[in-house]
Coordinates of N, CA and C in Angstrom, one line a residue:
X492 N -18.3 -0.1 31.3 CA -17.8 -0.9 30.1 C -16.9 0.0 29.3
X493 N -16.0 -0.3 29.0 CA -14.8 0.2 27.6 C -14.8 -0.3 26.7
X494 N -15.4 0.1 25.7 CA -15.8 -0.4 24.5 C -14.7 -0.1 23.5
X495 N -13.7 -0.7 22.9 CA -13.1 -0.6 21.9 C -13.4 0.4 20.8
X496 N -13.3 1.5 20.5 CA -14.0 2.4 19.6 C -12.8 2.3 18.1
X497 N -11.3 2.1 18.2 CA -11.1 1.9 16.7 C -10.0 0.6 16.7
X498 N -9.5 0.1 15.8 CA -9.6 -1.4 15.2 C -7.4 -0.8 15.7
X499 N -7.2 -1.5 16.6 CA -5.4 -1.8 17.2 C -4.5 -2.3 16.1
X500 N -4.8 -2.7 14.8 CA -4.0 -3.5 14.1 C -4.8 -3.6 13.0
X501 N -4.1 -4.6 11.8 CA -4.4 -4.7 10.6 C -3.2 -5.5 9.7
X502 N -4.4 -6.8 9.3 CA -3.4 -7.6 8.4 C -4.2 -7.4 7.2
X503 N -3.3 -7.8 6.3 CA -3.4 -8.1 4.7 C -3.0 -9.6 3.9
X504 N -4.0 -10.1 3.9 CA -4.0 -11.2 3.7 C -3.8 -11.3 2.1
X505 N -2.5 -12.1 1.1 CA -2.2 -12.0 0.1 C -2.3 -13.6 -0.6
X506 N -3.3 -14.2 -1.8 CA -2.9 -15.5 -1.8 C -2.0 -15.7 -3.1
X507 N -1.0 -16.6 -3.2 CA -0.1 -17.0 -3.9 C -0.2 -18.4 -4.0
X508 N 0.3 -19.1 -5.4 CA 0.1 -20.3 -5.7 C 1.4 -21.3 -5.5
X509 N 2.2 -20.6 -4.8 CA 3.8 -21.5 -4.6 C 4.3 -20.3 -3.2
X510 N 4.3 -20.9 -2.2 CA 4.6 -20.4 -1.3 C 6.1 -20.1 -1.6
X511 N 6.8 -20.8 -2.0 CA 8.0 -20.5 -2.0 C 8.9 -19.3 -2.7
X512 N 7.8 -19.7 -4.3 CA 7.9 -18.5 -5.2 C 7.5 -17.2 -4.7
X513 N 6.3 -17.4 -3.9 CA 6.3 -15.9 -2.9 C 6.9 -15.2 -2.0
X514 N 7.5 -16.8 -0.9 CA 8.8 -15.7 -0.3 C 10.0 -15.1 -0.9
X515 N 10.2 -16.0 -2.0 CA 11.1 -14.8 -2.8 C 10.4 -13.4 -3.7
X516 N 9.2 -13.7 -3.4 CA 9.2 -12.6 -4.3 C 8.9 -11.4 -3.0
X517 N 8.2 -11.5 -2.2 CA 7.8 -10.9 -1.0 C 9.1 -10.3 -0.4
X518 N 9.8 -11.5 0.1 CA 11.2 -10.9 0.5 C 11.6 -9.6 -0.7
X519 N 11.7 -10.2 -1.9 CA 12.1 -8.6 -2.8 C 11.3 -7.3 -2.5
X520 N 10.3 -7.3 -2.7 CA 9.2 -6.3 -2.2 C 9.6 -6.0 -0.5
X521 N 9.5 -6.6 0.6 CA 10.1 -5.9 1.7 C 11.6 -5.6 2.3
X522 N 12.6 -6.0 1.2 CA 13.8 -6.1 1.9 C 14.7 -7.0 2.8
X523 N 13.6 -8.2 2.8 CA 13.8 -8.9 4.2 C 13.0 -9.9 4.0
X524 N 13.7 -11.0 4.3 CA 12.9 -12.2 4.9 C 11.4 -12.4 5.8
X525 N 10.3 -13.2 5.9 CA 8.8 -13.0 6.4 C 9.7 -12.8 8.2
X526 N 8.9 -12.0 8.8 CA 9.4 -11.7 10.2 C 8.6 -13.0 11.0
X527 N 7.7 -13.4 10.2 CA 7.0 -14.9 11.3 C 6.7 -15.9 10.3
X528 N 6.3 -17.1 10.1 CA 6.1 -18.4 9.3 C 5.5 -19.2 10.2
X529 N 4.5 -19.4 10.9 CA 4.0 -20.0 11.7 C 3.4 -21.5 11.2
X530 N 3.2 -21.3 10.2 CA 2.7 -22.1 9.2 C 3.3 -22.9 7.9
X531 N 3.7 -24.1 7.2 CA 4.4 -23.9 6.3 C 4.0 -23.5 4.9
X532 N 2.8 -22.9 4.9 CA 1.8 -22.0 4.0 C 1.4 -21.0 3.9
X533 N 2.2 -20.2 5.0 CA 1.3 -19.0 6.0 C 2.9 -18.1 6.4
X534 N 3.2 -17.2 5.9 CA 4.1 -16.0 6.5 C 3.9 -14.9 6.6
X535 N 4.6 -13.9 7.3 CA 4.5 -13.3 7.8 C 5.3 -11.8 7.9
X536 N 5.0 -10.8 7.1 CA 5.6 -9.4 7.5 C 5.1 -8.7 7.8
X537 N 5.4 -7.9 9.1 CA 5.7 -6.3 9.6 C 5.8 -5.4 8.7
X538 N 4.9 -4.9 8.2 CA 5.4 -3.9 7.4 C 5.7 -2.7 7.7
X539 N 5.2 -2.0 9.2 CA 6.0 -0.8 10.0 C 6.2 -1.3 11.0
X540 N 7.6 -0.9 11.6 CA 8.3 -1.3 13.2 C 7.5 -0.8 13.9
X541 N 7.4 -1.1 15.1 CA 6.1 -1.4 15.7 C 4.6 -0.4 15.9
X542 N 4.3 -1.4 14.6 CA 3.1 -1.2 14.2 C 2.3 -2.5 14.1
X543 N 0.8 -2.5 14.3 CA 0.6 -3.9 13.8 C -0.2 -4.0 12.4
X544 N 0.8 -3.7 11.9 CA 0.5 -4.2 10.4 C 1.2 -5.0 9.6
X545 N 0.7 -6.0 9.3 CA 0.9 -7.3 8.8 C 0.9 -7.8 7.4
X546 N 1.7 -8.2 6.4 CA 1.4 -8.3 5.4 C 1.3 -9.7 5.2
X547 N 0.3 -11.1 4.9 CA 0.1 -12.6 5.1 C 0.3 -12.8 3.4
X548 N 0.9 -13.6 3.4 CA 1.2 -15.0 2.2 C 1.0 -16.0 2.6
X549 N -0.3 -16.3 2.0 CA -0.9 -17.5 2.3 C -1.1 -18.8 1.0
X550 N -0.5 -19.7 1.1 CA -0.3 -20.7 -0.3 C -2.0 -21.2 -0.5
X551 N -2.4 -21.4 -1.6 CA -3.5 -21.8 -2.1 C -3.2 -23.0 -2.7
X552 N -3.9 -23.9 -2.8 CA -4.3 -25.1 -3.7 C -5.3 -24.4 -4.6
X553 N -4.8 -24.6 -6.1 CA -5.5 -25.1 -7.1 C -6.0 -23.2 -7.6
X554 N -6.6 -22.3 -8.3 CA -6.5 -21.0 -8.9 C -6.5 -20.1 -7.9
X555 N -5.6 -19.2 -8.1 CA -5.4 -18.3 -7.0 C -6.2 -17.0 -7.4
X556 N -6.6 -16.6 -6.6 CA -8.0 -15.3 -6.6 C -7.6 -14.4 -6.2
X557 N -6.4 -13.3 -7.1 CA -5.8 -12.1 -7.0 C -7.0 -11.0 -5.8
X558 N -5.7 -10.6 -5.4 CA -7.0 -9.4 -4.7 C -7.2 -8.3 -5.7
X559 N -8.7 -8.1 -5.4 CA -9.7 -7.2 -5.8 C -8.8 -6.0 -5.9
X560 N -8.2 -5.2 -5.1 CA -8.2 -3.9 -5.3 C -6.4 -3.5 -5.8
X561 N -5.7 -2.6 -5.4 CA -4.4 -2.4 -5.3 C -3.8 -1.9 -4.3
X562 N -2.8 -2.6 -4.0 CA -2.4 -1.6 -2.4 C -0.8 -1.2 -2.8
X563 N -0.8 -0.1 -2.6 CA 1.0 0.5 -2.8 C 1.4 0.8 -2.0
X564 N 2.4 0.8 -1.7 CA 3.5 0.7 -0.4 C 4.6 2.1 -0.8
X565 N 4.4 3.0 0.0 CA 5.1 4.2 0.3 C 6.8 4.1 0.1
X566 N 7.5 4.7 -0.8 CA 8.7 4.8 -1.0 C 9.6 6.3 -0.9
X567 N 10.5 6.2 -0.5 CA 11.6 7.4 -0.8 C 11.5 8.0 -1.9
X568 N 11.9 7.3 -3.0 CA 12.0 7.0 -4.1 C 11.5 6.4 -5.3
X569 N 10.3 7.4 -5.9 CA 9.3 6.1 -6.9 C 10.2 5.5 -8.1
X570 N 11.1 5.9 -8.4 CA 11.9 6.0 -9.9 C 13.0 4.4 -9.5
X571 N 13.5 5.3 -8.3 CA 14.3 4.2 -7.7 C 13.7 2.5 -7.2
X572 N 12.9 2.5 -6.7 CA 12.2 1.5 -6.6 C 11.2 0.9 -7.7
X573 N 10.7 1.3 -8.8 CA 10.8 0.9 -10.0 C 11.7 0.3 -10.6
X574 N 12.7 1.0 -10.4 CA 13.9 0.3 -11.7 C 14.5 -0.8 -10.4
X575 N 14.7 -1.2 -9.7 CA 14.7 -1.9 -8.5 C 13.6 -3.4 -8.6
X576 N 12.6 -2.9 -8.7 CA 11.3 -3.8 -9.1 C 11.4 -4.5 -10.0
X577 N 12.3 -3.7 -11.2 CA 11.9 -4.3 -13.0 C 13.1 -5.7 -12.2
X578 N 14.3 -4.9 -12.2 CA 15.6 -5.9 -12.1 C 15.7 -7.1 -11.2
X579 N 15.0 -6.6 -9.9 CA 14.9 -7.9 -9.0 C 13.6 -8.8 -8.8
X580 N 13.0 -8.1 -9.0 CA 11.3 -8.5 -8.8 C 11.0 -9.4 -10.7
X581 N 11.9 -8.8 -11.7 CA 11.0 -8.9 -12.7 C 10.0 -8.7 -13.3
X582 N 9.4 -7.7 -13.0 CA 7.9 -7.6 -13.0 C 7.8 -6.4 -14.5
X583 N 6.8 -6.4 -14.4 CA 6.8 -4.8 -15.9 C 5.8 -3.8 -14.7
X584 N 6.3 -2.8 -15.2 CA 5.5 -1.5 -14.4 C 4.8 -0.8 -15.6
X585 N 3.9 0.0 -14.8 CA 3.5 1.1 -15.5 C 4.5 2.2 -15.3
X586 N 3.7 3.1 -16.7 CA 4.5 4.7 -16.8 C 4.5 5.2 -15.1
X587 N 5.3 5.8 -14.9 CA 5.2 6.5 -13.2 C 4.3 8.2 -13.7
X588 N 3.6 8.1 -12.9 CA 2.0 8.7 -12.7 C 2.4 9.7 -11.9
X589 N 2.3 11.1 -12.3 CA 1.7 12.2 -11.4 C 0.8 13.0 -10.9
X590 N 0.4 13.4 -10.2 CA -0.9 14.1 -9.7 C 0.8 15.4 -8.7
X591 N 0.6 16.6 -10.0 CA 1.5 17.3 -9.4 C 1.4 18.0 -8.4
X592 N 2.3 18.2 -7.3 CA 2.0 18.7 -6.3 C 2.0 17.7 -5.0
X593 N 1.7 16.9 -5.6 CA 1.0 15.6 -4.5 C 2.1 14.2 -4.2
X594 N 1.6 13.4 -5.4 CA 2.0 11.8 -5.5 C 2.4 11.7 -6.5
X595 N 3.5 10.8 -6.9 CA 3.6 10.2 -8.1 C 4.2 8.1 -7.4
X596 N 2.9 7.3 -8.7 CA 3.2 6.2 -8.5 C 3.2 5.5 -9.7
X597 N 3.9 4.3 -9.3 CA 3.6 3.0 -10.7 C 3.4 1.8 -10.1
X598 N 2.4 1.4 -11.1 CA 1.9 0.1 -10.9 C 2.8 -1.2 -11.0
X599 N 2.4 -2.4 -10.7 CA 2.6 -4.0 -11.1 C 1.8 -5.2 -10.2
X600 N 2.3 -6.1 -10.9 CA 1.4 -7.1 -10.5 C 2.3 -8.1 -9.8
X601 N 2.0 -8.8 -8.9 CA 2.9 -10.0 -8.4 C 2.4 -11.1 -9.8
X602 N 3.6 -12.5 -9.4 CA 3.3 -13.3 -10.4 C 1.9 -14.1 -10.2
X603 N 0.9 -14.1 -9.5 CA -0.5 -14.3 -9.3 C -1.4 -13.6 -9.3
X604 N -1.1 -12.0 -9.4 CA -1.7 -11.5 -10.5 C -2.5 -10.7 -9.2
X605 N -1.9 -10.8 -8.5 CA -2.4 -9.2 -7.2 C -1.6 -8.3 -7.6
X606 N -2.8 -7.0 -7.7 CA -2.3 -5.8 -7.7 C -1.7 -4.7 -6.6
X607 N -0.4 -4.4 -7.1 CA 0.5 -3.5 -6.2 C 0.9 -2.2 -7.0
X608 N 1.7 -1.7 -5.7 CA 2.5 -0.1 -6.6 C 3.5 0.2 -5.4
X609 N 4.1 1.4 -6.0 CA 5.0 2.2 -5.0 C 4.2 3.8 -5.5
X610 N 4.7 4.1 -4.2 CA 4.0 5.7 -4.4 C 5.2 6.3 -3.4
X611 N 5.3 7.6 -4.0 CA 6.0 8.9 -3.7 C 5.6 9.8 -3.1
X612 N 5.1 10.4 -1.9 CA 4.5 12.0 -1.5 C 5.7 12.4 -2.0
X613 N 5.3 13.6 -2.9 CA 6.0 15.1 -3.8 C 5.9 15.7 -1.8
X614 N 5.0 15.8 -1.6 CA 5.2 16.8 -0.3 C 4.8 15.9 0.8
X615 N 4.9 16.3 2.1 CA 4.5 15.5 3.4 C 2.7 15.4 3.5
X616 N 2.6 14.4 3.8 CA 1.1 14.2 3.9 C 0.5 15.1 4.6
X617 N -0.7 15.7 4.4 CA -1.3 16.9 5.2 C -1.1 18.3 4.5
X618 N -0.2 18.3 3.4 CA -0.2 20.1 3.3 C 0.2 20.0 1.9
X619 N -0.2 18.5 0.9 CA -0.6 18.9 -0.4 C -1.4 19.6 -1.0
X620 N -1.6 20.4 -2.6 CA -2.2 21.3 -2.5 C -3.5 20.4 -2.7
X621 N -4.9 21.1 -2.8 CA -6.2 20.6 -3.1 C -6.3 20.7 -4.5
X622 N -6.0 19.9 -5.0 CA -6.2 19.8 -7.1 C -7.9 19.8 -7.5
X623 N -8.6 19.4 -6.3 CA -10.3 19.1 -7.0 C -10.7 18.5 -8.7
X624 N -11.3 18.3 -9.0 CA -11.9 17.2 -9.8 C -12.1 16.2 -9.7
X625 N -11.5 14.6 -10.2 CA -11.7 13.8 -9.7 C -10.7 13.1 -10.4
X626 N -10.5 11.7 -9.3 CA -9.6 10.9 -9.4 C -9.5 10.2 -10.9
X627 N -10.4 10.4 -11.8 CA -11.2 9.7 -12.9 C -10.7 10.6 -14.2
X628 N -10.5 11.7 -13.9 CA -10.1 13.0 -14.6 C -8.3 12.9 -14.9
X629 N -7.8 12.3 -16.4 CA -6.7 12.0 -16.5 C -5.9 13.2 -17.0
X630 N -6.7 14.4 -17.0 CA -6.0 15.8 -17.7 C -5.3 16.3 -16.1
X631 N -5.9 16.0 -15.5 CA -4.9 16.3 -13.9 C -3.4 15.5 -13.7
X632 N -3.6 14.2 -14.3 CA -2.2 13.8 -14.0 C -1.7 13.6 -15.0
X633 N 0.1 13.5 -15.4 CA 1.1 13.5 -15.8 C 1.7 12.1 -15.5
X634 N 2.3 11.5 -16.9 CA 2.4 10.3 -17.4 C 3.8 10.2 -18.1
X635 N 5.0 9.8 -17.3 CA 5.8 9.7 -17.8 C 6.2 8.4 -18.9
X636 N 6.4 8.3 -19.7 CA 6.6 7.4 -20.9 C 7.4 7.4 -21.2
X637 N 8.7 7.6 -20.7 CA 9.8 7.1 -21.5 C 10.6 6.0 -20.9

């Protein structure tokens, strides 16, 4: 027997209360139109070329139930895709956040109230330095405010 030992793929299931208002806003967030629509409630992005990861906009009837956690999406450029976000997306960000050495990210919310971000590796993943404390500990990171 061959037993599957780790998981081939991975979607992310997002709900939204106007499908339509989400492919516009989705499209801003990926650059691009949903890569599938199988559904007329239900779309579809790739978010790495061939990878299977999936990003779902799925329309709800009646209060939409933001997801629980935050998922941020890896950028070139955190500063750049912020001010990109405010203008096209509309959205308000947080201050852009450093943990030096490492990452810097900023928050927002879609208009249903799921939480997102963009984040920056400062260096390639694998050979940031080890800062130790904890993620909870705000004297480690740097908070740009202006």
């Amino acid at each position: 027997m061959n037993a599957q030992r780790a998981p081939l793929g991975m979607t992310l299931q997002v709900p939204v209360g106007n499908v339509e208002a989400g492919k516009r806003f989705y499209t801003g967030v990926f650059g691009r139109g949903p890569d599938f629509a199988p559904h007329d409630d239900f779309l579809e992005w790739q978010v790495l070329d061939g990878v299977e990861l999936w990003w779902q906009v799925v329309g709800v009837a009646g209060e939409v139930e933001p997801l629980p956690t935050r998922v941020r999406f890896l950028v070139e450029d955190v500063e750049a895709a912020a001010r990109r976000a405010q203008s096209e997306l509309g959205v308000a960000l947080s201050p852009i956040t450093t943990l030096p050495g490492v990452v810097a990210y900023t928050n927002f919310d879609d208009p249903w109230g799921n939480r997102l971000g963009y984040y920056q590796d400062i260096v390639p993943s694998g050979v940031q330095p080890e800062p130790g404390g904890s993620v909870h500990d705000e004297r480690i990171f740097r908070v740009d405010r202006s």
